[in-house]
């Protein structure tokens, strides 16, 4: 089969690889129908994720058709259409039993990281019963690709951990795909105001069409002042960090109101300065989370009921064999006005 | 009347001051029976709390007898024995309605800070109906002084925010009075293991008699290693920070397990380094809080039912007019093996 | 002044009564601008609420202007526009401190019940600081009358107690004003399906325009079968009872799914049969509640942010001195297609 | 092998049965070391559980040694000592993912009910990875038999659902084994008062040694009055129903305080009368639950940490081949002063 293979920092190729086989009875082999590229994949390609080694097939999102199942797989059979979760879950370890699939002792984020991933014609999915979700006939499969990672990430790490409530004033720092996923899913809880903060006016305008009520361009270094003005000096009930650098985290610290929440989504490469000299008495919570995809069934229902429109996140389409070109586009997201790209096999 | 008055950094005196009067109809005047000294009072005396100005009467804890009430006070009358909360609560602002008394717009921590406090023969208590608690006849009033501040602080900021659960392994960094208050109240929830971390072997031994199951002296810089060894490399479900300096906060970050909680109690004067490069994917929460004393009624019931023994925290007794001497003892807590001192009028 | 006075079952009159005075320093006198009639008022008029005695002024909803305040009222002054809560809250008793204002030891539902109410030119509001809410300039005051009782009732007793979540399938039994209030506020949480059950096709059609996704007319005694068909035999995650008779409660018991919730709003006059022989193993919760109006500030924010449109509930308008006529209309709600009537002074 | 076999109402025998085999790859065969008899087994023997058919091996509790595992079992191997959960959980269905193992679509309570059970020399355990728990070396295996069913039942259905909190006043109706299990585990949360209600003075005395603070013999029909007197007319914060008949449920309804909780554990054969005419405005919750055993790992930790002493529940010992005699004793619990019996293979 063909697959996108990582060959060290800056080097990748769409090349031949052996089609995967069932290795243990809980595995399934899935033929990819549609996949996408994640911001994390760009980091991998730069060499920022040292766990990913030369020869690895990249990608951890997608929908497909079950090609083959191991002897212990009971929920799926050949021919079933399935959504692939970016998180592999054994369903029986201490962490899975608590709904912390991201920390599964035989899973977690391994696809396109520690094992071969989904930017390929076929992929082996370990613990298939717990790591795939059935797609009902007639569903919009392309839209569902957004449920592999980005929507549960925005929802679980940002909205749920941030405890967004009706009538709240919230802010989201970062209007990239994951920040926009938080924006879409925050509206499940009817906040009164959603302030979107980013450096890129184009992304802010997109955010407005997605439901943001206030836009703040932070390019002038005055994001904190602007948010405080917008909130009458009070700050926001919840702030969702969807960038992952020290300066954006410090914006969050400065605009959270007493009793509020900072919900981190961003993948951080460096430590940040936590201003405990002011925060110690402010009755706030700060949360971190690698997505568990424990809410995928709930999100599925909201998509089916048209309470959530994942398709909004899709800006570009390619054939799967155009994946290298798709990386070019996604890698120049600002210029290309790209959010999520769909690769169709 | 006589009172302990702050006269700038390093200067205090037990001296004459006018007896306080009712200023607004929601005030009460309370004759102090017993009071104590808080670690915060030591900070004030050093000049670390600039809001406290020359001439201020210090102290925010105590029990007493109602001497006089304003016209709008309905829950108390002259002669009632009362517990004074360190937090003043109006009961009607946005924050009080949410149980965040610490951020009351006409209260919060003001006693012995922005207004005169309890290390005096009499004290004016604003919003008396919401800031005093009735003491039933026959109660151990001396023990109840511990409910003015230290026990709700350990409980709310440490135990409740830290979400301590039956069977958990928890750690408390700092075996001073507030860390010990967290230790006592953590046992309401039956954790399996309580690891106490401090520099002082004497305090650690006290912690053992209070219910700690493991002791770690952090003087050798190896607290993290020791805790990881004690927990089989997993770390702890909840870690309560009861010191307030960067190095102890970093211990907390290093020993919290995936899915765990860091509950800050310590009053921090400096920012700390938050290792988001490792914590971002660890599914943890970090909380801060100025005590609200919203659990005082609950704590009262546990004392009455002998589920909580506040008296354990009391190590020294003085007369109220010996308050300067009491500060000497409390200020040399390690040498004097002092936890809380009681000053009796 | 003029007021609507109850004179025993079936007898009421719009007649002269003395204008109320401040009785205690926490009182305020409010000049009524707009009020309405509640289903409970109809019960009172029939004699179903024996606590209400001859001579009582009825009514517990409305907006008005502060006319006079007692000496201990600090949040309001003459001329302020205010929303009157149907629940009086002292803000300092055990129940108020827990947010259970409905059980306030010096309040609860007393307006138009144990003390004179709002269907009058003026009303005395006890504990004004905690029982009134400020109305900002430019607000739609008529719409806000719906926040005195019906919207917090539907929201707190139905939606919050019913734990409605994104993606859920819920049912509401009873499409009268309070059931419709639950319908409007349930949408704060983005359920996938909302099944509305009633005997009246007109009310069901109204429910559809308010956001119900499925309509079930229960007139044929087949509501349970129909709901089970609509839900593929599973039943609903949450069912909200908004009628208050045994037969509707039994529908709730029959359609709740395993792990689901029955949230009662209805005022019951008789006991109901609880089928513990089937429910004991079904992992459900049943909740009851007299509205606390603790969410009024939250609801206020959702109205200001146009996430909630209370005006939808208003079908008829009268002058305050036409109140007897308004009762006629509201008392024949099905025929008149009446939901809520507005009486304007 | 030998096993206790049900042969229709009133008929059982200790007789030869084929040793069970692995049927599907997720099965394990466990050699029983110790088992016990449940009150439910007595009901089965009377014919009250029609799902149980002639020829069924009874029993759903026990500890044992893994004899053989199917090809998909990864957490256990031959020779491992294991605790058997009374609830079988597949770990991958909608219910298991929510922690509602009792409603597992391929499990739930099936042992000794729909499939052969544990009162035998060997038992087949489906979904072994999720339905067994490893027993560490040196553990008190006999005590752990109490974790198969009775302790998680008391804890989950009674204590967790009843939301027992520090300082609460709670009541438990029924001092049989499951009521006593609720009593033991309620103390995890440090309630101030635990009122035990039963008809049997012996059981009440046992309850006192287990931590009950007040005893009420309900034999005179005055349980409600007595509880109201003990609580100063307020009633209790949480009442746990551990009997399962209409009269005990009505006691619960009468003694729950405003804002309180009724947590049902009892297996009911008949409907009960729910006094909604008084409860509708009382802000209470009523919960039902078939035990999920989702807290078994937590309970395990509390036993290891000696915060819970399951051994207290064991009153009688028999050899496994004396099981018929053991039924006699357990069936005459009041006379024999029996709580739980241990059968040792």
Short mmCIF file of N, CA, C and O in Angstrom, two decimals, chain A residues 2-7 11-17 45 56 119 323-324:
data_model
loop_
_atom_site.label_atom_id
_atom_site.label_comp_id
_atom_site.label_asym_id
_atom_site.label_seq_id
_atom_site.Cartn_x
_atom_site.Cartn_y
_atom_site.Cartn_z
N UNK A 2 0.22 2.40 -0.18
CA UNK A 2 0.93 3.67 -0.13
C UNK A 2 0.65 4.35 1.22
O UNK A 2 -0.46 4.21 1.77
N UNK A 3 1.65 5.11 1.68
CA UNK A 3 1.48 5.80 2.97
C UNK A 3 2.43 6.98 3.03
O UNK A 3 3.45 6.99 2.33
N UNK A 4 2.10 7.95 3.91
CA UNK A 4 3.00 9.06 4.13
C UNK A 4 3.97 8.68 5.25
O UNK A 4 3.55 8.42 6.38
N UNK A 5 5.27 8.67 4.91
CA UNK A 5 6.27 8.17 5.86
C UNK A 5 7.21 9.29 6.27
O UNK A 5 7.67 10.08 5.43
N UNK A 6 7.46 9.35 7.58
CA UNK A 6 8.39 10.33 8.15
C UNK A 6 9.80 9.76 8.07
O UNK A 6 10.03 8.61 8.45
N UNK A 7 10.74 10.59 7.57
CA UNK A 7 12.13 10.14 7.48
C UNK A 7 13.08 11.12 8.16
O UNK A 7 14.13 11.46 7.65
N UNK A 11 11.82 15.65 6.38
CA UNK A 11 11.77 14.70 5.27
C UNK A 11 10.58 13.75 5.40
O UNK A 11 10.44 13.07 6.42
N UNK A 12 9.79 13.72 4.37
CA UNK A 12 8.65 12.81 4.35
C UNK A 12 8.44 12.37 2.92
O UNK A 12 8.86 13.05 1.97
N UNK A 13 7.74 11.23 2.74
CA UNK A 13 7.47 10.77 1.37
C UNK A 13 6.20 9.92 1.34
O UNK A 13 5.86 9.23 2.30
N UNK A 14 5.50 10.02 0.25
CA UNK A 14 4.33 9.17 -0.05
C UNK A 14 4.90 7.95 -0.78
O UNK A 14 5.33 8.05 -1.92
N UNK A 15 4.95 6.82 -0.09
CA UNK A 15 5.73 5.71 -0.63
C UNK A 15 5.09 4.37 -0.28
O UNK A 15 4.13 4.28 0.48
N UNK A 16 5.64 3.31 -0.82
CA UNK A 16 5.13 1.96 -0.56
C UNK A 16 5.52 1.49 0.84
O UNK A 16 6.65 1.70 1.27
N UNK A 17 4.55 0.88 1.48
CA UNK A 17 4.77 0.25 2.79
C UNK A 17 3.95 -1.04 2.79
O UNK A 17 2.94 -1.14 2.10
N UNK A 45 6.85 16.63 11.85
CA UNK A 45 7.66 16.79 10.64
C UNK A 45 8.88 17.69 10.88
O UNK A 45 9.91 17.54 10.25
N UNK A 56 8.21 5.93 10.28
CA UNK A 56 6.85 5.92 10.86
C UNK A 56 5.83 6.51 9.88
O UNK A 56 6.08 7.56 9.28
N UNK A 119 -2.46 8.31 7.74
CA UNK A 119 -2.23 8.94 6.43
C UNK A 119 -1.67 7.87 5.50
O UNK A 119 -0.51 7.90 5.09
N UNK A 323 -1.14 14.03 -0.52
CA UNK A 323 -0.92 14.41 0.87
C UNK A 323 0.27 15.35 1.05
O UNK A 323 0.24 16.27 1.88
N UNK A 324 1.30 15.17 0.25
CA UNK A 324 2.46 16.06 0.40
C UNK A 324 2.08 17.50 0.06
O UNK A 324 2.44 18.45 0.76
#
